[in-house]
């Protein structure tokens, strides 16, 4: 009898329709990977094998093979929407530390500042130290929204041109009412520096040409911070206008107001020149900054997460990791576009995006489902025909059976 054979075909066609229906239902699911039905024929065999005249006993659904091909990338403009362009999975972790893997990159911050998905799973990343250097430790990615620690100024560098045509000025300053009188100088520069509490202070350098007859290449440099003289030094240029000495002007400054006393500041003028043209400020740079709150984050193609602060600073705070597997088909689906590793998939191979065959990161975008609706609709028609054909086999077998029963 062919009833069981046809019934197995109906079951197989139903399973195929179920897989197709699941693909279609998830056509708009972020990071979803479509599946296809894989079938195997059935033969009854003894220990000696099946004879050459053996008739097949039908079909069985061997499995639903997942297709991990790349989905389209859609741009959202949200920095924490992250797409993988290429191979790999986001490594996620629950509160107990169990790892799962996903291609869905719609993340957000929880109340503690951790980067999580809609199920509350933590995005895993390598941590960065206070200087922004990526360390080897992998843990849940956290974006600290508290005030950033200020950095006291320890170095100031200025690239200037001292006018070689300048005449001598009065290098003696008189104290008038307790304040140094800056009347005798040729040029001056002012910028802001910061103490250990992030408070800004004005630092002004006054440049006075010494006697052109006896010291044509020497200048007196007076340094004032918040109106108080901190240092008086002499800088010397070579005959060709290049800088000669000193290497740096070193200050030990007491900011007051509760800030750390004895703050060391090295002033570097070694990139300056003395040419016969107007005094010019090419650049002034100091390495301090005030405190600031996080303003936003940027993520580059290597998965490095940069935090931008209201004080104008930016630094890396971590680098997300991706995981890949020797056999993606061996991953166990968990639902919610997440998978778990199994013995069949092999252990995860974890690395930075863009290395070891792993894909790159696209911030402000999401990977769409890789389901092709047109293809699925055509497969649905084929599965429907298979179902109808197997049903017709049952109907034909029933007609034959009735004929035999009606024999007299």
mmCIF file of C-alpha atoms in Angstrom:
data_model
loop_
_atom_site.group_PDB
_atom_site.id
_atom_site.type_symbol
_atom_site.label_atom_id
_atom_site.label_comp_id
_atom_site.label_asym_id
_atom_site.label_seq_id
_atom_site.Cartn_x
_atom_site.Cartn_y
_atom_site.Cartn_z
ATOM 1 C CA UNK A 1 0.000 0.000 0.000
ATOM 2 C CA UNK A 2 1.146 3.516 -0.834
ATOM 3 C CA UNK A 3 -0.866 5.281 1.856
ATOM 4 C CA UNK A 4 2.110 5.620 4.200
ATOM 5 C CA UNK A 5 4.388 6.721 1.377
ATOM 6 C CA UNK A 6 1.972 9.442 0.311
ATOM 7 C CA UNK A 7 1.409 10.400 3.941
ATOM 8 C CA UNK A 8 5.134 10.919 4.412
ATOM 9 C CA UNK A 9 5.086 13.167 1.349
ATOM 10 C CA UNK A 10 2.250 15.216 2.851
ATOM 11 C CA UNK A 11 4.171 15.537 6.108
ATOM 12 C CA UNK A 12 7.275 16.632 4.189
ATOM 13 C CA UNK A 13 5.291 19.185 2.159
ATOM 14 C CA UNK A 14 3.689 20.477 5.368
ATOM 15 C CA UNK A 15 7.110 20.830 6.973
ATOM 16 C CA UNK A 16 8.375 22.677 3.899
ATOM 17 C CA UNK A 17 5.387 25.036 4.056
ATOM 18 C CA UNK A 18 6.044 25.598 7.752
ATOM 19 C CA UNK A 19 9.654 26.609 7.094
ATOM 20 C CA UNK A 20 8.613 28.862 4.204
ATOM 21 C CA UNK A 21 5.906 30.426 6.350
ATOM 22 C CA UNK A 22 8.445 31.114 9.121
ATOM 23 C CA UNK A 23 10.780 32.757 6.621
ATOM 24 C CA UNK A 24 7.999 34.970 5.288
ATOM 25 C CA UNK A 25 6.816 35.869 8.786
ATOM 26 C CA UNK A 26 10.329 37.061 9.655
ATOM 27 C CA UNK A 27 10.983 38.971 6.440
ATOM 28 C CA UNK A 28 11.194 42.189 8.491
ATOM 29 C CA UNK A 29 12.993 40.766 11.540
ATOM 30 C CA UNK A 30 16.354 42.436 12.102
ATOM 31 C CA UNK A 31 19.255 40.007 11.780
ATOM 32 C CA UNK A 32 17.001 37.043 10.884
ATOM 33 C CA UNK A 33 18.521 34.246 8.814
ATOM 34 C CA UNK A 34 16.217 32.210 6.596
ATOM 35 C CA UNK A 35 16.099 28.408 6.465
ATOM 36 C CA UNK A 36 15.352 25.786 3.844
ATOM 37 C CA UNK A 37 13.946 22.301 4.194
ATOM 38 C CA UNK A 38 16.275 19.370 3.474
ATOM 39 C CA UNK A 39 14.691 15.988 2.692
ATOM 40 C CA UNK A 40 15.891 12.395 2.522
ATOM 41 C CA UNK A 41 14.304 9.358 0.887
ATOM 42 C CA UNK A 42 13.353 6.316 3.002
ATOM 43 C CA UNK A 43 14.174 2.685 2.145
ATOM 44 C CA UNK A 44 13.425 -0.385 4.198
ATOM 45 C CA UNK A 45 16.633 -2.387 4.512
ATOM 46 C CA UNK A 46 17.759 -5.463 6.413
ATOM 47 C CA UNK A 47 21.242 -6.235 7.671
ATOM 48 C CA UNK A 48 22.102 -7.473 4.182
ATOM 49 C CA UNK A 49 21.018 -4.189 2.610
ATOM 50 C CA UNK A 50 18.111 -3.303 0.339
ATOM 51 C CA UNK A 51 17.478 -5.529 -2.711
ATOM 52 C CA UNK A 52 17.729 -4.061 -6.192
ATOM 53 C CA UNK A 53 13.934 -4.178 -6.560
ATOM 54 C CA UNK A 54 13.279 -2.330 -3.302
ATOM 55 C CA UNK A 55 10.628 0.353 -3.504
ATOM 56 C CA UNK A 56 11.098 3.517 -1.511
ATOM 57 C CA UNK A 57 8.996 3.987 1.589
ATOM 58 C CA UNK A 58 8.578 7.735 1.211
ATOM 59 C CA UNK A 59 10.423 10.814 2.394
ATOM 60 C CA UNK A 60 11.461 12.380 5.671
ATOM 61 C CA UNK A 61 12.418 15.899 6.697
ATOM 62 C CA UNK A 62 16.073 15.659 7.612
ATOM 63 C CA UNK A 63 16.336 19.198 8.933
ATOM 64 C CA UNK A 64 15.912 22.917 8.413
ATOM 65 C CA UNK A 65 19.256 24.242 7.175
ATOM 66 C CA UNK A 66 19.872 27.878 8.055
ATOM 67 C CA UNK A 67 21.194 30.279 5.453
ATOM 68 C CA UNK A 68 23.638 32.725 7.041
ATOM 69 C CA UNK A 69 24.126 34.913 3.978
ATOM 70 C CA UNK A 70 24.432 38.685 4.325
ATOM 71 C CA UNK A 71 21.239 40.701 4.660
ATOM 72 C CA UNK A 72 20.806 44.225 3.307
ATOM 73 C CA UNK A 73 22.127 47.101 5.437
ATOM 74 C CA UNK A 74 19.585 49.810 6.283
ATOM 75 C CA UNK A 75 20.734 53.091 7.826
ATOM 76 C CA UNK A 76 18.985 54.458 10.896
ATOM 77 C CA UNK A 77 21.203 57.275 12.176
ATOM 78 C CA UNK A 78 21.190 55.849 15.727
ATOM 79 C CA UNK A 79 24.800 55.313 16.832
ATOM 80 C CA UNK A 80 23.894 52.216 18.885
ATOM 81 C CA UNK A 81 22.233 50.515 15.899
ATOM 82 C CA UNK A 82 25.086 48.322 14.686
ATOM 83 C CA UNK A 83 25.322 46.086 11.618
ATOM 84 C CA UNK A 84 27.934 43.480 10.755
ATOM 85 C CA UNK A 85 29.141 43.647 7.165
ATOM 86 C CA UNK A 86 30.638 40.209 6.606
ATOM 87 C CA UNK A 87 31.062 37.161 8.791
ATOM 88 C CA UNK A 88 30.635 36.933 12.528
ATOM 89 C CA UNK A 89 28.141 37.345 15.346
ATOM 90 C CA UNK A 90 27.795 39.785 18.210
ATOM 91 C CA UNK A 91 28.845 38.108 21.425
ATOM 92 C CA UNK A 92 26.179 38.672 24.066
ATOM 93 C CA UNK A 93 25.919 37.612 27.683
ATOM 94 C CA UNK A 94 23.126 37.355 30.225
ATOM 95 C CA UNK A 95 23.398 38.259 33.900
ATOM 96 C CA UNK A 96 24.731 34.784 34.752
ATOM 97 C CA UNK A 97 27.542 35.049 32.206
ATOM 98 C CA UNK A 98 26.132 32.583 29.656
ATOM 99 C CA UNK A 99 27.060 33.548 26.093
ATOM 100 C CA UNK A 100 24.702 33.728 23.129
ATOM 101 C CA UNK A 101 25.311 35.060 19.630
ATOM 102 C CA UNK A 102 23.267 37.256 17.343
ATOM 103 C CA UNK A 103 23.350 39.297 14.142
ATOM 104 C CA UNK A 104 20.673 41.718 15.385
ATOM 105 C CA UNK A 105 22.427 44.923 16.388
ATOM 106 C CA UNK A 106 19.585 47.076 17.735
ATOM 107 C CA UNK A 107 21.211 48.065 21.044
ATOM 108 C CA UNK A 108 20.506 50.716 23.660
ATOM 109 C CA UNK A 109 21.716 51.744 27.117
ATOM 110 C CA UNK A 110 20.123 50.347 30.248
ATOM 111 C CA UNK A 111 19.763 52.401 33.427
ATOM 112 C CA UNK A 112 23.299 51.492 34.508
ATOM 113 C CA UNK A 113 24.878 52.533 31.223
ATOM 114 C CA UNK A 114 25.429 49.027 29.832
ATOM 115 C CA UNK A 115 24.905 48.411 26.110
ATOM 116 C CA UNK A 116 22.102 45.833 25.872
ATOM 117 C CA UNK A 117 19.646 44.494 23.311
ATOM 118 C CA UNK A 118 15.872 44.370 23.689
ATOM 119 C CA UNK A 119 16.164 41.164 25.763
ATOM 120 C CA UNK A 120 18.571 42.784 28.210
ATOM 121 C CA UNK A 121 21.584 40.800 27.003
ATOM 122 C CA UNK A 122 24.915 42.609 27.392
ATOM 123 C CA UNK A 123 27.117 43.418 24.387
ATOM 124 C CA UNK A 124 30.604 42.049 25.054
ATOM 125 C CA UNK A 125 33.661 44.178 24.328
ATOM 126 C CA UNK A 126 37.290 44.656 25.264
ATOM 127 C CA UNK A 127 37.758 47.312 27.892
ATOM 128 C CA UNK A 128 39.873 50.466 27.611
ATOM 129 C CA UNK A 129 41.977 52.074 30.315
ATOM 130 C CA UNK A 130 41.826 55.734 31.383
ATOM 131 C CA UNK A 131 44.156 56.666 28.508
ATOM 132 C CA UNK A 132 41.951 54.996 25.901
ATOM 133 C CA UNK A 133 44.248 52.006 25.315
ATOM 134 C CA UNK A 134 42.347 48.779 24.594
ATOM 135 C CA UNK A 135 43.175 46.069 27.115
ATOM 136 C CA UNK A 136 42.754 42.323 26.711
ATOM 137 C CA UNK A 137 39.847 41.865 29.126
ATOM 138 C CA UNK A 138 36.421 41.073 27.637
ATOM 139 C CA UNK A 139 33.301 42.042 29.553
ATOM 140 C CA UNK A 140 29.931 43.782 29.214
ATOM 141 C CA UNK A 141 30.301 47.111 27.414
ATOM 142 C CA UNK A 142 29.452 50.036 29.698
ATOM 143 C CA UNK A 143 29.300 53.694 28.723
ATOM 144 C CA UNK A 144 29.929 55.801 31.808
ATOM 145 C CA UNK A 145 27.601 58.807 31.783
ATOM 146 C CA UNK A 146 29.131 60.436 34.869
ATOM 147 C CA UNK A 147 31.511 63.395 34.697
ATOM 148 C CA UNK A 148 34.866 62.621 33.115
ATOM 149 C CA UNK A 149 37.961 63.196 35.233
ATOM 150 C CA UNK A 150 39.764 66.450 34.372
ATOM 151 C CA UNK A 151 43.373 66.456 33.281
ATOM 152 C CA UNK A 152 45.723 69.071 34.766
ATOM 153 C CA UNK A 153 48.027 70.827 32.324
ATOM 154 C CA UNK A 154 51.541 69.438 32.393
ATOM 155 C CA UNK A 155 52.869 70.680 29.051
ATOM 156 C CA UNK A 156 52.395 73.715 26.843
ATOM 157 C CA UNK A 157 53.985 74.054 23.420
ATOM 158 C CA UNK A 158 53.969 77.125 21.193
ATOM 159 C CA UNK A 159 55.108 77.497 17.588
ATOM 160 C CA UNK A 160 55.840 81.213 17.157
ATOM 161 C CA UNK A 161 57.851 83.540 14.977
ATOM 162 C CA UNK A 162 59.757 86.203 16.901
ATOM 163 C CA UNK A 163 60.285 89.308 14.781
ATOM 164 C CA UNK A 164 64.050 89.635 14.323
ATOM 165 C CA UNK A 165 63.583 93.340 13.453
ATOM 166 C CA UNK A 166 62.195 94.167 16.897
ATOM 167 C CA UNK A 167 63.997 96.707 19.044
ATOM 168 C CA UNK A 168 64.977 96.431 22.684
ATOM 169 C CA UNK A 169 62.270 97.000 25.286
ATOM 170 C CA UNK A 170 62.458 97.911 28.935
ATOM 171 C CA UNK A 171 62.994 94.571 30.618
ATOM 172 C CA UNK A 172 62.482 95.908 34.146
ATOM 173 C CA UNK A 173 58.955 95.596 35.517
ATOM 174 C CA UNK A 174 57.821 97.648 38.455
ATOM 175 C CA UNK A 175 55.257 96.497 40.971
ATOM 176 C CA UNK A 176 52.332 98.894 40.886
ATOM 177 C CA UNK A 177 49.808 98.205 43.609
ATOM 178 C CA UNK A 178 51.212 94.713 44.014
ATOM 179 C CA UNK A 179 50.589 93.754 40.346
ATOM 180 C CA UNK A 180 53.533 93.314 37.901
ATOM 181 C CA UNK A 181 53.528 96.031 35.199
ATOM 182 C CA UNK A 182 53.768 94.385 31.716
ATOM 183 C CA UNK A 183 54.566 97.634 29.897
ATOM 184 C CA UNK A 184 57.913 96.563 28.495
ATOM 185 C CA UNK A 185 57.391 93.798 25.950
ATOM 186 C CA UNK A 186 57.286 93.292 22.192
ATOM 187 C CA UNK A 187 54.695 90.538 21.873
ATOM 188 C CA UNK A 188 52.458 88.386 24.022
ATOM 189 C CA UNK A 189 50.346 85.207 23.878
ATOM 190 C CA UNK A 190 47.542 84.058 26.166
ATOM 191 C CA UNK A 191 45.798 80.721 26.492
ATOM 192 C CA UNK A 192 43.994 78.677 29.150
ATOM 193 C CA UNK A 193 45.483 75.955 31.317
ATOM 194 C CA UNK A 194 43.782 73.702 33.897
ATOM 195 C CA UNK A 195 44.488 72.676 37.466
ATOM 196 C CA UNK A 196 43.813 69.277 39.064
ATOM 197 C CA UNK A 197 40.149 70.153 39.631
ATOM 198 C CA UNK A 198 39.611 71.172 36.015
ATOM 199 C CA UNK A 199 39.453 74.896 36.792
ATOM 200 C CA UNK A 200 40.657 77.104 33.910
ATOM 201 C CA UNK A 201 43.412 79.686 34.416
ATOM 202 C CA UNK A 202 44.889 82.246 32.026
ATOM 203 C CA UNK A 203 48.578 81.849 31.245
ATOM 204 C CA UNK A 204 50.219 84.791 29.488
ATOM 205 C CA UNK A 205 53.734 84.859 28.066
ATOM 206 C CA UNK A 206 55.408 88.238 27.433
ATOM 207 C CA UNK A 207 58.292 88.296 24.925
ATOM 208 C CA UNK A 208 60.839 91.153 25.235
ATOM 209 C CA UNK A 209 63.776 91.665 22.866
ATOM 210 C CA UNK A 210 67.109 92.065 24.647
ATOM 211 C CA UNK A 211 69.838 94.494 23.557
ATOM 212 C CA UNK A 212 70.230 94.050 19.750
ATOM 213 C CA UNK A 213 73.847 95.201 19.991
ATOM 214 C CA UNK A 214 75.025 92.697 22.594
ATOM 215 C CA UNK A 215 72.354 89.955 22.481
ATOM 216 C CA UNK A 216 70.659 90.164 19.043
ATOM 217 C CA UNK A 217 69.291 86.635 19.264
ATOM 218 C CA UNK A 218 68.100 86.669 22.890
ATOM 219 C CA UNK A 219 64.624 87.311 24.273
ATOM 220 C CA UNK A 220 63.290 87.603 27.801
ATOM 221 C CA UNK A 221 60.176 85.483 28.368
ATOM 222 C CA UNK A 222 58.034 86.279 31.415
ATOM 223 C CA UNK A 223 55.297 83.833 32.364
ATOM 224 C CA UNK A 224 52.232 85.022 34.260
ATOM 225 C CA UNK A 225 49.321 82.899 35.451
ATOM 226 C CA UNK A 226 46.184 84.719 36.576
ATOM 227 C CA UNK A 227 48.201 87.944 36.743
ATOM 228 C CA UNK A 228 51.028 86.596 38.915
ATOM 229 C CA UNK A 229 54.564 86.228 37.561
ATOM 230 C CA UNK A 230 55.697 82.603 37.733
ATOM 231 C CA UNK A 231 58.992 82.686 35.810
ATOM 232 C CA UNK A 232 61.439 84.887 33.910
ATOM 233 C CA UNK A 233 63.684 83.117 31.419
ATOM 234 C CA UNK A 234 65.898 83.886 28.453
ATOM 235 C CA UNK A 235 65.438 82.058 25.138
ATOM 236 C CA UNK A 236 68.149 82.126 22.487
ATOM 237 C CA UNK A 237 68.007 81.639 18.712
ATOM 238 C CA UNK A 238 70.768 80.640 16.305
ATOM 239 C CA UNK A 239 72.144 82.972 13.653
ATOM 240 C CA UNK A 240 69.951 81.338 10.988
ATOM 241 C CA UNK A 241 66.794 82.052 12.982
ATOM 242 C CA UNK A 242 66.308 78.518 14.310
ATOM 243 C CA UNK A 243 65.677 77.898 17.997
ATOM 244 C CA UNK A 244 68.650 77.217 20.250
ATOM 245 C CA UNK A 245 67.798 77.025 23.990
ATOM 246 C CA UNK A 246 66.504 76.245 26.562
ATOM 247 C CA UNK A 247 64.797 72.926 25.820
ATOM 248 C CA UNK A 248 61.857 73.836 28.061
ATOM 249 C CA UNK A 249 60.848 76.447 30.596
ATOM 250 C CA UNK A 250 59.842 74.525 33.697
ATOM 251 C CA UNK A 251 57.302 75.905 36.169
ATOM 252 C CA UNK A 252 56.110 74.728 39.571
ATOM 253 C CA UNK A 253 52.753 76.399 40.092
ATOM 254 C CA UNK A 254 50.396 76.564 43.072
ATOM 255 C CA UNK A 255 46.862 77.050 41.692
ATOM 256 C CA UNK A 256 45.191 77.476 45.077
ATOM 257 C CA UNK A 257 41.497 76.925 45.691
ATOM 258 C CA UNK A 258 42.081 73.377 46.929
ATOM 259 C CA UNK A 259 43.805 72.173 43.748
ATOM 260 C CA UNK A 260 47.022 70.162 43.949
ATOM 261 C CA UNK A 261 49.949 72.478 44.730
ATOM 262 C CA UNK A 262 53.293 72.333 42.949
ATOM 263 C CA UNK A 263 51.741 71.587 39.564
ATOM 264 C CA UNK A 264 54.620 71.078 37.120
ATOM 265 C CA UNK A 265 54.245 72.682 33.684
ATOM 266 C CA UNK A 266 56.857 72.407 30.926
ATOM 267 C CA UNK A 267 56.697 75.210 28.339
ATOM 268 C CA UNK A 268 58.217 74.203 25.000
ATOM 269 C CA UNK A 269 59.104 76.950 22.505
ATOM 270 C CA UNK A 270 61.581 74.832 20.528
ATOM 271 C CA UNK A 271 59.515 74.912 17.324
ATOM 272 C CA UNK A 272 59.656 78.695 17.238
ATOM 273 C CA UNK A 273 61.787 80.793 14.871
ATOM 274 C CA UNK A 274 63.286 84.274 14.718
ATOM 275 C CA UNK A 275 62.848 85.617 11.210
ATOM 276 C CA UNK A 276 62.577 89.108 9.842
ATOM 277 C CA UNK A 277 58.788 89.171 9.631
ATOM 278 C CA UNK A 278 55.928 90.100 11.910
ATOM 279 C CA UNK A 279 55.356 88.210 15.141
ATOM 280 C CA UNK A 280 53.085 85.251 14.356
ATOM 281 C CA UNK A 281 51.390 82.527 16.349
ATOM 282 C CA UNK A 282 51.363 79.348 14.285
ATOM 283 C CA UNK A 283 50.011 77.110 17.041
ATOM 284 C CA UNK A 284 49.620 76.870 20.797
ATOM 285 C CA UNK A 285 48.765 73.563 22.437
ATOM 286 C CA UNK A 286 48.386 72.513 26.064
ATOM 287 C CA UNK A 287 47.469 69.014 27.248
ATOM 288 C CA UNK A 288 45.012 69.845 30.040
ATOM 289 C CA UNK A 289 41.238 69.900 29.991
ATOM 290 C CA UNK A 290 38.321 70.461 32.326
ATOM 291 C CA UNK A 291 35.732 67.944 33.415
ATOM 292 C CA UNK A 292 32.917 67.119 31.002
ATOM 293 C CA UNK A 293 29.873 64.940 30.507
ATOM 294 C CA UNK A 294 29.451 62.483 27.699
ATOM 295 C CA UNK A 295 27.885 64.063 24.636
ATOM 296 C CA UNK A 296 27.642 61.051 22.326
ATOM 297 C CA UNK A 297 29.446 57.985 21.007
ATOM 298 C CA UNK A 298 30.957 57.042 17.666
ATOM 299 C CA UNK A 299 31.851 53.525 16.552
ATOM 300 C CA UNK A 300 34.365 52.888 13.773
ATOM 301 C CA UNK A 301 34.641 49.915 11.388
ATOM 302 C CA UNK A 302 36.961 48.078 13.782
ATOM 303 C CA UNK A 303 34.299 48.245 16.504
ATOM 304 C CA UNK A 304 36.187 50.787 18.632
ATOM 305 C CA UNK A 305 33.749 52.890 20.643
ATOM 306 C CA UNK A 306 34.715 56.542 21.079
ATOM 307 C CA UNK A 307 33.049 58.794 23.649
ATOM 308 C CA UNK A 308 32.698 62.519 22.927
ATOM 309 C CA UNK A 309 32.529 64.890 25.892
ATOM 310 C CA UNK A 310 31.239 68.416 26.416
ATOM 311 C CA UNK A 311 34.797 69.603 27.169
ATOM 312 C CA UNK A 312 35.775 68.880 23.570
ATOM 313 C CA UNK A 313 37.680 65.703 24.405
ATOM 314 C CA UNK A 314 37.218 62.308 22.788
ATOM 315 C CA UNK A 315 38.675 58.941 23.754
ATOM 316 C CA UNK A 316 38.115 55.266 23.124
ATOM 317 C CA UNK A 317 36.246 53.467 25.889
ATOM 318 C CA UNK A 318 36.176 49.939 24.463
ATOM 319 C CA UNK A 319 36.179 47.737 21.383
ATOM 320 C CA UNK A 320 33.398 45.282 20.666
ATOM 321 C CA UNK A 321 34.294 41.729 19.707
ATOM 322 C CA UNK A 322 32.773 39.371 17.152
ATOM 323 C CA UNK A 323 32.598 35.587 17.232
ATOM 324 C CA UNK A 324 32.757 33.125 14.361
ATOM 325 C CA UNK A 325 32.337 29.336 14.157
ATOM 326 C CA UNK A 326 33.826 26.561 12.077
ATOM 327 C CA UNK A 327 30.305 25.226 11.363
ATOM 328 C CA UNK A 328 27.567 27.861 11.499
ATOM 329 C CA UNK A 329 24.981 25.185 10.646
ATOM 330 C CA UNK A 330 25.748 23.555 13.984
ATOM 331 C CA UNK A 331 24.511 26.550 15.980
ATOM 332 C CA UNK A 332 21.368 25.987 18.018
ATOM 333 C CA UNK A 333 18.579 28.543 17.389
ATOM 334 C CA UNK A 334 17.284 30.072 20.610
ATOM 335 C CA UNK A 335 14.680 32.399 19.166
ATOM 336 C CA UNK A 336 14.775 36.208 19.156
ATOM 337 C CA UNK A 337 17.482 35.968 16.444
ATOM 338 C CA UNK A 338 19.953 34.418 18.877
ATOM 339 C CA UNK A 339 22.004 31.229 18.687
ATOM 340 C CA UNK A 340 24.006 29.123 21.113
ATOM 341 C CA UNK A 341 27.179 27.229 20.303
ATOM 342 C CA UNK A 342 27.100 23.434 20.329
ATOM 343 C CA UNK A 343 29.557 20.611 19.897
ATOM 344 C CA UNK A 344 28.605 20.543 16.214
ATOM 345 C CA UNK A 345 29.330 24.252 15.690
ATOM 346 C CA UNK A 346 32.651 24.163 17.454
ATOM 347 C CA UNK A 347 33.836 26.705 20.014
ATOM 348 C CA UNK A 348 33.549 30.429 19.221
ATOM 349 C CA UNK A 349 36.539 32.115 17.600
ATOM 350 C CA UNK A 350 36.504 35.587 19.140
ATOM 351 C CA UNK A 351 38.366 38.563 17.713
ATOM 352 C CA UNK A 352 38.217 42.212 16.754
ATOM 353 C CA UNK A 353 36.065 43.207 13.757
ATOM 354 C CA UNK A 354 38.038 43.203 10.539
ATOM 355 C CA UNK A 355 40.526 40.559 11.720
ATOM 356 C CA UNK A 356 40.752 36.786 11.185
ATOM 357 C CA UNK A 357 38.042 36.813 8.502
ATOM 358 C CA UNK A 358 35.544 38.649 10.683
ATOM 359 C CA UNK A 359 33.353 41.329 9.144
ATOM 360 C CA UNK A 360 33.527 45.073 9.725
ATOM 361 C CA UNK A 361 31.164 47.221 11.781
ATOM 362 C CA UNK A 362 28.666 49.722 10.392
ATOM 363 C CA UNK A 363 27.379 52.064 13.085
ATOM 364 C CA UNK A 364 24.017 53.782 12.667
ATOM 365 C CA UNK A 365 22.654 50.872 10.620
ATOM 366 C CA UNK A 366 20.935 47.506 11.002
ATOM 367 C CA UNK A 367 21.192 44.288 9.024
ATOM 368 C CA UNK A 368 17.829 43.340 7.577
ATOM 369 C CA UNK A 369 16.490 39.806 7.259
ATOM 370 C CA UNK A 370 18.144 37.907 4.414
ATOM 371 C CA UNK A 371 14.787 36.440 3.314
ATOM 372 C CA UNK A 372 13.938 37.018 -0.365
ATOM 373 C CA UNK A 373 10.129 37.219 -0.458
ATOM 374 C CA UNK A 374 9.900 36.494 -4.188
ATOM 375 C CA UNK A 375 11.930 33.330 -3.780
ATOM 376 C CA UNK A 376 9.823 32.223 -0.819
ATOM 377 C CA UNK A 377 6.547 32.751 -2.688
ATOM 378 C CA UNK A 378 7.792 30.587 -5.573
ATOM 379 C CA UNK A 379 8.858 27.891 -3.092
ATOM 380 C CA UNK A 380 5.410 28.092 -1.512
ATOM 381 C CA UNK A 381 3.783 27.315 -4.831
ATOM 382 C CA UNK A 382 6.083 24.315 -5.308
ATOM 383 C CA UNK A 383 5.365 23.026 -1.780
ATOM 384 C CA UNK A 384 1.630 23.423 -2.407
ATOM 385 C CA UNK A 385 1.884 21.380 -5.584
ATOM 386 C CA UNK A 386 3.818 18.692 -3.727
ATOM 387 C CA UNK A 387 1.107 18.547 -1.082
ATOM 388 C CA UNK A 388 -1.621 18.274 -3.720
ATOM 389 C CA UNK A 389 0.254 15.569 -5.644
ATOM 390 C CA UNK A 390 0.709 13.436 -2.523
ATOM 391 C CA UNK A 391 -2.956 13.901 -1.664
ATOM 392 C CA UNK A 392 -3.799 12.715 -5.175
ATOM 393 C CA UNK A 393 -1.662 9.608 -4.561
ATOM 394 C CA UNK A 394 -3.808 8.809 -1.507
ATOM 395 C CA UNK A 395 -6.983 9.367 -3.521
ATOM 396 C CA UNK A 396 -5.757 7.059 -6.291
ATOM 397 C CA UNK A 397 -4.741 4.382 -3.794
ATOM 398 C CA UNK A 398 -8.160 4.616 -2.198
ATOM 399 C CA UNK A 399 -9.831 4.081 -5.591
ATOM 400 C CA UNK A 400 -7.743 0.976 -6.228
ATOM 401 C CA UNK A 401 -8.525 -0.369 -2.760
ATOM 402 C CA UNK A 402 -12.265 0.107 -3.334
ATOM 403 C CA UNK A 403 -11.977 -1.757 -6.615
ATOM 404 C CA UNK A 404 -10.395 -4.734 -4.887
ATOM 405 C CA UNK A 405 -12.995 -4.684 -2.111
ATOM 406 C CA UNK A 406 -15.823 -4.652 -4.669
ATOM 407 C CA UNK A 407 -14.544 -7.803 -6.464
ATOM 408 C CA UNK A 408 -17.153 -10.642 -6.470
#
